[in-house]
Amino acid sequence: MKSLLLSFFIFFQFTAFSQKECDYSTNVVDSIGSYKSTKDYLVHERIFGVSSTYIFFSLINADGTPYLKVQTVTKSSDFIKAVCYDLSSKIYLQLLNGKIITLVHTQNETCGTMVRLEDEGKNTRIISGEFMFLKGSFEDLKSSPVSLIRIKSVTDTQDYIFKKELVSELMKENYHPENYFINYLKCIEN
């Protein structure tokens, strides 16, 4: 009886804490169609010397088609090279179960925006891209954490290791990047 109660307690704790609420930045349905987007979620933060890089994810459902929006923000006192996405750009997600999920860029070429922040004395480059999920990838993403992401752009290929927990210096919050899809894919399913 004790083991049954213990098992129930562990299961309850797991399900209670693993459920994440959907928080949308946009959720519109009108005569033209439907569009919903989750709020930006920090999945990578790197601060080293005078440079910092942040990667944010948000999930989009536009008229029933799911996308991953990736936004990279790089700040540095030094020059920041351009990173461009085009139709050949891809994102590879390596899961802890060994599978690799591929997402493809959906837009024409974009190289982001360069901004000079005078108050910080830093250059800032912001690039965003929307990547489409390939058919059949949802089930794997909902069942296994992500261990590594590879972003292949026109100009570069970068690998980022996803942490189980990310304590952000910028946002002053805790994030769980490796479980991002497990927790939030449900927010854009039909």
mmCIF file with all atom_site columns, N, CA and C in Angstrom, residues 120-145:
data_model
loop_
_atom_site.group_PDB
_atom_site.id
_atom_site.type_symbol
_atom_site.label_atom_id
_atom_site.label_alt_id
_atom_site.label_comp_id
_atom_site.label_asym_id
_atom_site.label_entity_id
_atom_site.label_seq_id
_atom_site.pdbx_PDB_ins_code
_atom_site.Cartn_x
_atom_site.Cartn_y
_atom_site.Cartn_z
_atom_site.occupancy
_atom_site.B_iso_or_equiv
_atom_site.pdbx_formal_charge
_atom_site.auth_seq_id
_atom_site.auth_comp_id
_atom_site.auth_asym_id
_atom_site.auth_atom_id
_atom_site.pdbx_PDB_model_num
ATOM 1  N N  . GLU A 1 120 ? 25.011 52.098 -24.282 1.00 0.00 ? 120 GLU A N  1
ATOM 2  C CA . GLU A 1 120 ? 25.838 50.955 -23.881 1.00 0.00 ? 120 GLU A CA 1
ATOM 3  C C  . GLU A 1 120 ? 27.186 50.952 -24.585 1.00 0.00 ? 120 GLU A C  1
ATOM 4  N N  . GLY A 1 121 ? 27.320 51.741 -25.664 1.00 0.00 ? 121 GLY A N  1
ATOM 5  C CA . GLY A 1 121 ? 28.550 51.740 -26.452 1.00 0.00 ? 121 GLY A CA 1
ATOM 6  C C  . GLY A 1 121 ? 28.777 50.426 -27.177 1.00 0.00 ? 121 GLY A C  1
ATOM 7  N N  . LYS A 1 122 ? 27.681 49.757 -27.559 1.00 0.00 ? 122 LYS A N  1
ATOM 8  C CA . LYS A 1 122 ? 27.795 48.449 -28.196 1.00 0.00 ? 122 LYS A CA 1
ATOM 9  C C  . LYS A 1 122 ? 27.024 48.406 -29.502 1.00 0.00 ? 122 LYS A C  1
ATOM 10 N N  . ASN A 1 123 ? 27.523 47.558 -30.406 1.00 0.00 ? 123 ASN A N  1
ATOM 11 C CA . ASN A 1 123 ? 26.782 47.217 -31.611 1.00 0.00 ? 123 ASN A CA 1
ATOM 12 C C  . ASN A 1 123 ? 25.852 46.070 -31.260 1.00 0.00 ? 123 ASN A C  1
ATOM 13 N N  . THR A 1 124 ? 24.681 46.070 -31.863 1.00 0.00 ? 124 THR A N  1
ATOM 14 C CA . THR A 1 124 ? 23.721 44.995 -31.648 1.00 0.00 ? 124 THR A CA 1
ATOM 15 C C  . THR A 1 124 ? 23.202 44.530 -32.998 1.00 0.00 ? 124 THR A C  1
ATOM 16 N N  . ARG A 1 125 ? 23.292 43.219 -33.244 1.00 0.00 ? 125 ARG A N  1
ATOM 17 C CA . ARG A 1 125 ? 22.742 42.640 -34.472 1.00 0.00 ? 125 ARG A CA 1
ATOM 18 C C  . ARG A 1 125 ? 21.607 41.706 -34.076 1.00 0.00 ? 125 ARG A C  1
ATOM 19 N N  . ILE A 1 126 ? 20.449 41.906 -34.726 1.00 0.00 ? 126 ILE A N  1
ATOM 20 C CA . ILE A 1 126 ? 19.263 41.103 -34.460 1.00 0.00 ? 126 ILE A CA 1
ATOM 21 C C  . ILE A 1 126 ? 18.856 40.428 -35.759 1.00 0.00 ? 126 ILE A C  1
ATOM 22 N N  . ILE A 1 127 ? 18.717 39.109 -35.720 1.00 0.00 ? 127 ILE A N  1
ATOM 23 C CA . ILE A 1 127 ? 18.231 38.371 -36.887 1.00 0.00 ? 127 ILE A CA 1
ATOM 24 C C  . ILE A 1 127 ? 17.132 37.420 -36.446 1.00 0.00 ? 127 ILE A C  1
ATOM 25 N N  . SER A 1 128 ? 16.057 37.412 -37.223 1.00 0.00 ? 128 SER A N  1
ATOM 26 C CA . SER A 1 128 ? 14.929 36.523 -36.956 1.00 0.00 ? 128 SER A CA 1
ATOM 27 C C  . SER A 1 128 ? 14.643 35.695 -38.194 1.00 0.00 ? 128 SER A C  1
ATOM 28 N N  . GLY A 1 129 ? 14.190 34.483 -37.963 1.00 0.00 ? 129 GLY A N  1
ATOM 29 C CA . GLY A 1 129 ? 13.793 33.617 -39.064 1.00 0.00 ? 129 GLY A CA 1
ATOM 30 C C  . GLY A 1 129 ? 12.725 32.652 -38.614 1.00 0.00 ? 129 GLY A C  1
ATOM 31 N N  . GLU A 1 130 ? 11.840 32.308 -39.546 1.00 0.00 ? 130 GLU A N  1
ATOM 32 C CA . GLU A 1 130 ? 10.804 31.325 -39.274 1.00 0.00 ? 130 GLU A CA 1
ATOM 33 C C  . GLU A 1 130 ? 11.162 30.029 -39.977 1.00 0.00 ? 130 GLU A C  1
ATOM 34 N N  . PHE A 1 131 ? 11.119 28.944 -39.222 1.00 0.00 ? 131 PHE A N  1
ATOM 35 C CA . PHE A 1 131 ? 11.498 27.626 -39.726 1.00 0.00 ? 131 PHE A CA 1
ATOM 36 C C  . PHE A 1 131 ? 10.313 26.684 -39.601 1.00 0.00 ? 131 PHE A C  1
ATOM 37 N N  . MET A 1 132 ? 10.051 25.947 -40.661 1.00 0.00 ? 132 MET A N  1
ATOM 38 C CA . MET A 1 132 ? 8.896  25.055 -40.712 1.00 0.00 ? 132 MET A CA 1
ATOM 39 C C  . MET A 1 132 ? 9.277  23.657 -40.227 1.00 0.00 ? 132 MET A C  1
ATOM 40 N N  . PHE A 1 133 ? 8.390  23.083 -39.425 1.00 0.00 ? 133 PHE A N  1
ATOM 41 C CA . PHE A 1 133 ? 8.551  21.705 -38.965 1.00 0.00 ? 133 PHE A CA 1
ATOM 42 C C  . PHE A 1 133 ? 8.231  20.768 -40.117 1.00 0.00 ? 133 PHE A C  1
ATOM 43 N N  . LEU A 1 134 ? 9.032  19.745 -40.280 1.00 0.00 ? 134 LEU A N  1
ATOM 44 C CA . LEU A 1 134 ? 8.737  18.742 -41.292 1.00 0.00 ? 134 LEU A CA 1
ATOM 45 C C  . LEU A 1 134 ? 7.726  17.745 -40.739 1.00 0.00 ? 134 LEU A C  1
ATOM 46 N N  . LYS A 1 135 ? 6.980  17.143 -41.613 1.00 0.00 ? 135 LYS A N  1
ATOM 47 C CA . LYS A 1 135 ? 5.924  16.213 -41.223 1.00 0.00 ? 135 LYS A CA 1
ATOM 48 C C  . LYS A 1 135 ? 6.498  15.076 -40.370 1.00 0.00 ? 135 LYS A C  1
ATOM 49 N N  . GLY A 1 136 ? 5.805  14.764 -39.286 1.00 0.00 ? 136 GLY A N  1
ATOM 50 C CA . GLY A 1 136 ? 6.192  13.644 -38.433 1.00 0.00 ? 136 GLY A CA 1
ATOM 51 C C  . GLY A 1 136 ? 7.181  13.981 -37.333 1.00 0.00 ? 136 GLY A C  1
ATOM 52 N N  . SER A 1 137 ? 7.578  15.243 -37.203 1.00 0.00 ? 137 SER A N  1
ATOM 53 C CA . SER A 1 137 ? 8.596  15.590 -36.204 1.00 0.00 ? 137 SER A CA 1
ATOM 54 C C  . SER A 1 137 ? 8.015  15.913 -34.830 1.00 0.00 ? 137 SER A C  1
ATOM 55 N N  . PHE A 1 138 ? 6.723  16.210 -34.757 1.00 0.00 ? 138 PHE A N  1
ATOM 56 C CA . PHE A 1 138 ? 6.122  16.624 -33.486 1.00 0.00 ? 138 PHE A CA 1
ATOM 57 C C  . PHE A 1 138 ? 6.216  15.555 -32.409 1.00 0.00 ? 138 PHE A C  1
ATOM 58 N N  . GLU A 1 139 ? 5.917  14.327 -32.747 1.00 0.00 ? 139 GLU A N  1
ATOM 59 C CA . GLU A 1 139 ? 5.882  13.272 -31.727 1.00 0.00 ? 139 GLU A CA 1
ATOM 60 C C  . GLU A 1 139 ? 7.239  13.092 -31.060 1.00 0.00 ? 139 GLU A C  1
ATOM 61 N N  . ASP A 1 140 ? 8.310  13.122 -31.850 1.00 0.00 ? 140 ASP A N  1
ATOM 62 C CA . ASP A 1 140 ? 9.646  13.001 -31.262 1.00 0.00 ? 140 ASP A CA 1
ATOM 63 C C  . ASP A 1 140 ? 9.975  14.200 -30.387 1.00 0.00 ? 140 ASP A C  1
ATOM 64 N N  . LEU A 1 141 ? 9.616  15.399 -30.833 1.00 0.00 ? 141 LEU A N  1
ATOM 65 C CA . LEU A 1 141 ? 9.912  16.615 -30.063 1.00 0.00 ? 141 LEU A CA 1
ATOM 66 C C  . LEU A 1 141 ? 9.110  16.672 -28.762 1.00 0.00 ? 141 LEU A C  1
ATOM 67 N N  . LYS A 1 142 ? 7.913  16.100 -28.758 1.00 0.00 ? 142 LYS A N  1
ATOM 68 C CA . LYS A 1 142 ? 7.092  16.105 -27.551 1.00 0.00 ? 142 LYS A CA 1
ATOM 69 C C  . LYS A 1 142 ? 7.534  15.060 -26.542 1.00 0.00 ? 142 LYS A C  1
ATOM 70 N N  . SER A 1 143 ? 8.361  14.098 -26.969 1.00 0.00 ? 143 SER A N  1
ATOM 71 C CA . SER A 1 143 ? 8.716  13.008 -26.065 1.00 0.00 ? 143 SER A CA 1
ATOM 72 C C  . SER A 1 143 ? 10.177 12.987 -25.622 1.00 0.00 ? 143 SER A C  1
ATOM 73 N N  . SER A 1 144 ? 11.040 13.770 -26.274 1.00 0.00 ? 144 SER A N  1
ATOM 74 C CA . SER A 1 144 ? 12.455 13.726 -25.911 1.00 0.00 ? 144 SER A CA 1
ATOM 75 C C  . SER A 1 144 ? 13.043 15.132 -25.820 1.00 0.00 ? 144 SER A C  1
ATOM 76 N N  . PRO A 1 145 ? 13.827 15.417 -24.783 1.00 0.00 ? 145 PRO A N  1
ATOM 77 C CA . PRO A 1 145 ? 14.480 16.725 -24.670 1.00 0.00 ? 145 PRO A CA 1
ATOM 78 C C  . PRO A 1 145 ? 15.496 16.952 -25.790 1.00 0.00 ? 145 PRO A C  1
#
